[in-house]
Amino acid sequence: MMKHYQVGPRMAQAVTYNGAVHIAGQVADNRKAGIEAQTRDVLAKIDALLSEAGTSKSKLVAVNIFLPHITDFEAMNRVYDAWVDPDRPPARACVEARLADPNLRIEITAIAAL
């Protein structure tokens, strides 16, 4: 069975299917904030979506991080490393990519087991 969470006109913020939850690209609400604040905001959104789907960050399988400025890599990692479950870190990729809004400093997608 497939279930959609926080459905909008274009997309759902998360979809569960076949024992996994797929989290759509999450971005910060405050687009004027710095990389660390935006990262905290995005990770909090991911936590909330994982919880709504009935799972948690300890069950993350994969995380994809998109940074428009790869120079933000270290600052982002300081926040991410404090958030991720150190005993069960997911597979992860981080790439430099232009985002939809030039004020966005980060976008993250994730997949977790249910």
Short mmCIF file of C-alpha atoms in Angstrom, two decimals:
data_model
loop_
_atom_site.label_atom_id
_atom_site.label_comp_id
_atom_site.label_asym_id
_atom_site.label_seq_id
_atom_site.Cartn_x
_atom_site.Cartn_y
_atom_site.Cartn_z
CA MET A 1 0.00 0.00 0.00
CA MET A 2 1.17 3.50 -0.82
CA LYS A 3 0.48 6.49 1.44
CA HIS A 4 1.14 10.17 0.68
CA TYR A 5 1.95 12.78 3.36
CA GLN A 6 1.48 16.55 3.21
CA VAL A 7 0.11 16.47 -0.32
CA GLY A 8 0.20 19.68 -2.33
CA PRO A 9 -0.83 20.52 -5.88
CA ARG A 10 2.55 19.46 -7.31
CA MET A 11 3.93 16.84 -4.93
CA ALA A 12 3.75 15.05 -1.62
CA GLN A 13 6.41 15.82 0.99
CA ALA A 14 6.75 12.10 1.68
CA VAL A 15 5.46 8.81 0.27
CA THR A 16 5.55 5.43 1.95
CA TYR A 17 5.70 2.34 -0.22
CA ASN A 18 7.02 -1.19 0.10
CA GLY A 19 8.49 -0.75 3.58
CA ALA A 20 10.19 2.60 2.99
CA VAL A 21 9.45 6.29 3.23
CA HIS A 22 10.74 8.58 0.49
CA ILE A 23 11.19 12.19 1.63
CA ALA A 24 10.95 14.88 -1.06
CA GLY A 25 13.56 17.62 -1.26
CA GLN A 26 13.25 19.69 1.90
CA VAL A 27 14.31 23.34 2.05
CA ALA A 28 14.39 25.92 4.84
CA ASP A 29 11.47 28.21 5.60
CA ASN A 30 13.79 31.15 6.32
CA ARG A 31 15.59 31.54 3.04
CA LYS A 32 17.62 34.47 4.34
CA ALA A 33 19.23 32.41 7.14
CA GLY A 34 22.79 31.10 6.94
CA ILE A 35 23.78 27.55 6.06
CA GLU A 36 23.77 26.25 9.65
CA ALA A 37 20.29 27.62 10.44
CA GLN A 38 18.92 26.37 7.12
CA THR A 39 20.45 22.94 7.72
CA ARG A 40 18.87 22.72 11.20
CA ASP A 41 15.49 23.73 9.74
CA VAL A 42 15.68 21.14 6.94
CA LEU A 43 16.74 18.34 9.32
CA ALA A 44 13.87 19.23 11.68
CA LYS A 45 11.46 18.93 8.74
CA ILE A 46 12.91 15.52 7.88
CA ASP A 47 12.55 14.41 11.52
CA ALA A 48 8.90 15.49 11.49
CA LEU A 49 8.14 13.68 8.23
CA LEU A 50 9.89 10.53 9.42
CA SER A 51 7.88 10.63 12.63
CA GLU A 52 4.62 11.20 10.75
CA ALA A 53 5.40 8.14 8.61
CA GLY A 54 6.15 6.06 11.72
CA THR A 55 9.94 5.87 11.58
CA SER A 56 13.02 7.83 12.64
CA LYS A 57 16.47 8.96 11.54
CA SER A 58 17.96 5.77 13.01
CA LYS A 59 16.32 3.96 10.09
CA LEU A 60 17.63 6.23 7.35
CA VAL A 61 18.90 4.30 4.33
CA ALA A 62 20.08 7.14 2.11
CA VAL A 63 20.43 10.93 2.25
CA ASN A 64 21.17 13.23 -0.69
CA ILE A 65 22.34 16.76 0.04
CA PHE A 66 22.39 19.57 -2.51
CA LEU A 67 24.46 22.69 -1.83
CA PRO A 68 24.60 25.62 -4.26
CA HIS A 69 27.92 26.60 -2.67
CA ILE A 70 30.18 23.62 -1.91
CA THR A 71 32.14 25.99 0.32
CA ASP A 72 29.26 25.47 2.82
CA PHE A 73 30.21 21.78 3.11
CA GLU A 74 32.06 22.00 6.44
CA ALA A 75 29.48 24.26 8.13
CA MET A 76 26.65 22.01 6.95
CA ASN A 77 28.50 18.92 8.20
CA ARG A 78 28.86 20.41 11.70
CA VAL A 79 25.07 20.53 11.98
CA TYR A 80 24.48 17.23 10.14
CA ASP A 81 27.04 15.32 12.22
CA ALA A 82 25.35 16.45 15.45
CA TRP A 83 21.98 15.30 14.08
CA VAL A 84 22.68 11.94 12.40
CA ASP A 85 22.56 8.71 14.42
CA PRO A 86 26.29 7.92 14.78
CA ASP A 87 25.59 4.19 15.23
CA ARG A 88 23.40 3.95 12.11
CA PRO A 89 24.49 6.57 9.57
CA PRO A 90 22.85 6.33 6.14
CA ALA A 91 24.55 6.12 2.79
CA ARG A 92 25.01 9.74 1.74
CA ALA A 93 25.87 11.91 -1.22
CA CYS A 94 26.54 15.64 -1.23
CA VAL A 95 26.77 17.57 -4.48
CA GLU A 96 27.01 21.16 -5.58
CA ALA A 97 23.85 22.09 -7.46
CA ARG A 98 21.92 25.22 -8.36
CA LEU A 99 18.66 25.32 -6.36
CA ALA A 100 15.28 26.77 -7.39
CA ASP A 101 15.67 29.90 -5.22
CA PRO A 102 19.06 31.65 -5.08
CA ASN A 103 18.56 32.30 -1.34
CA LEU A 104 18.39 28.58 -0.55
CA ARG A 105 21.63 27.23 0.89
CA ILE A 106 20.62 23.56 1.12
CA GLU A 107 18.11 20.94 -0.02
CA ILE A 108 17.98 17.39 1.31
CA THR A 109 16.13 14.24 0.20
CA ALA A 110 16.02 11.04 2.22
CA ILE A 111 14.84 7.44 2.22
CA ALA A 112 14.20 5.48 5.42
CA ALA A 113 12.96 2.03 6.33
CA LEU A 114 9.63 1.84 8.11
#
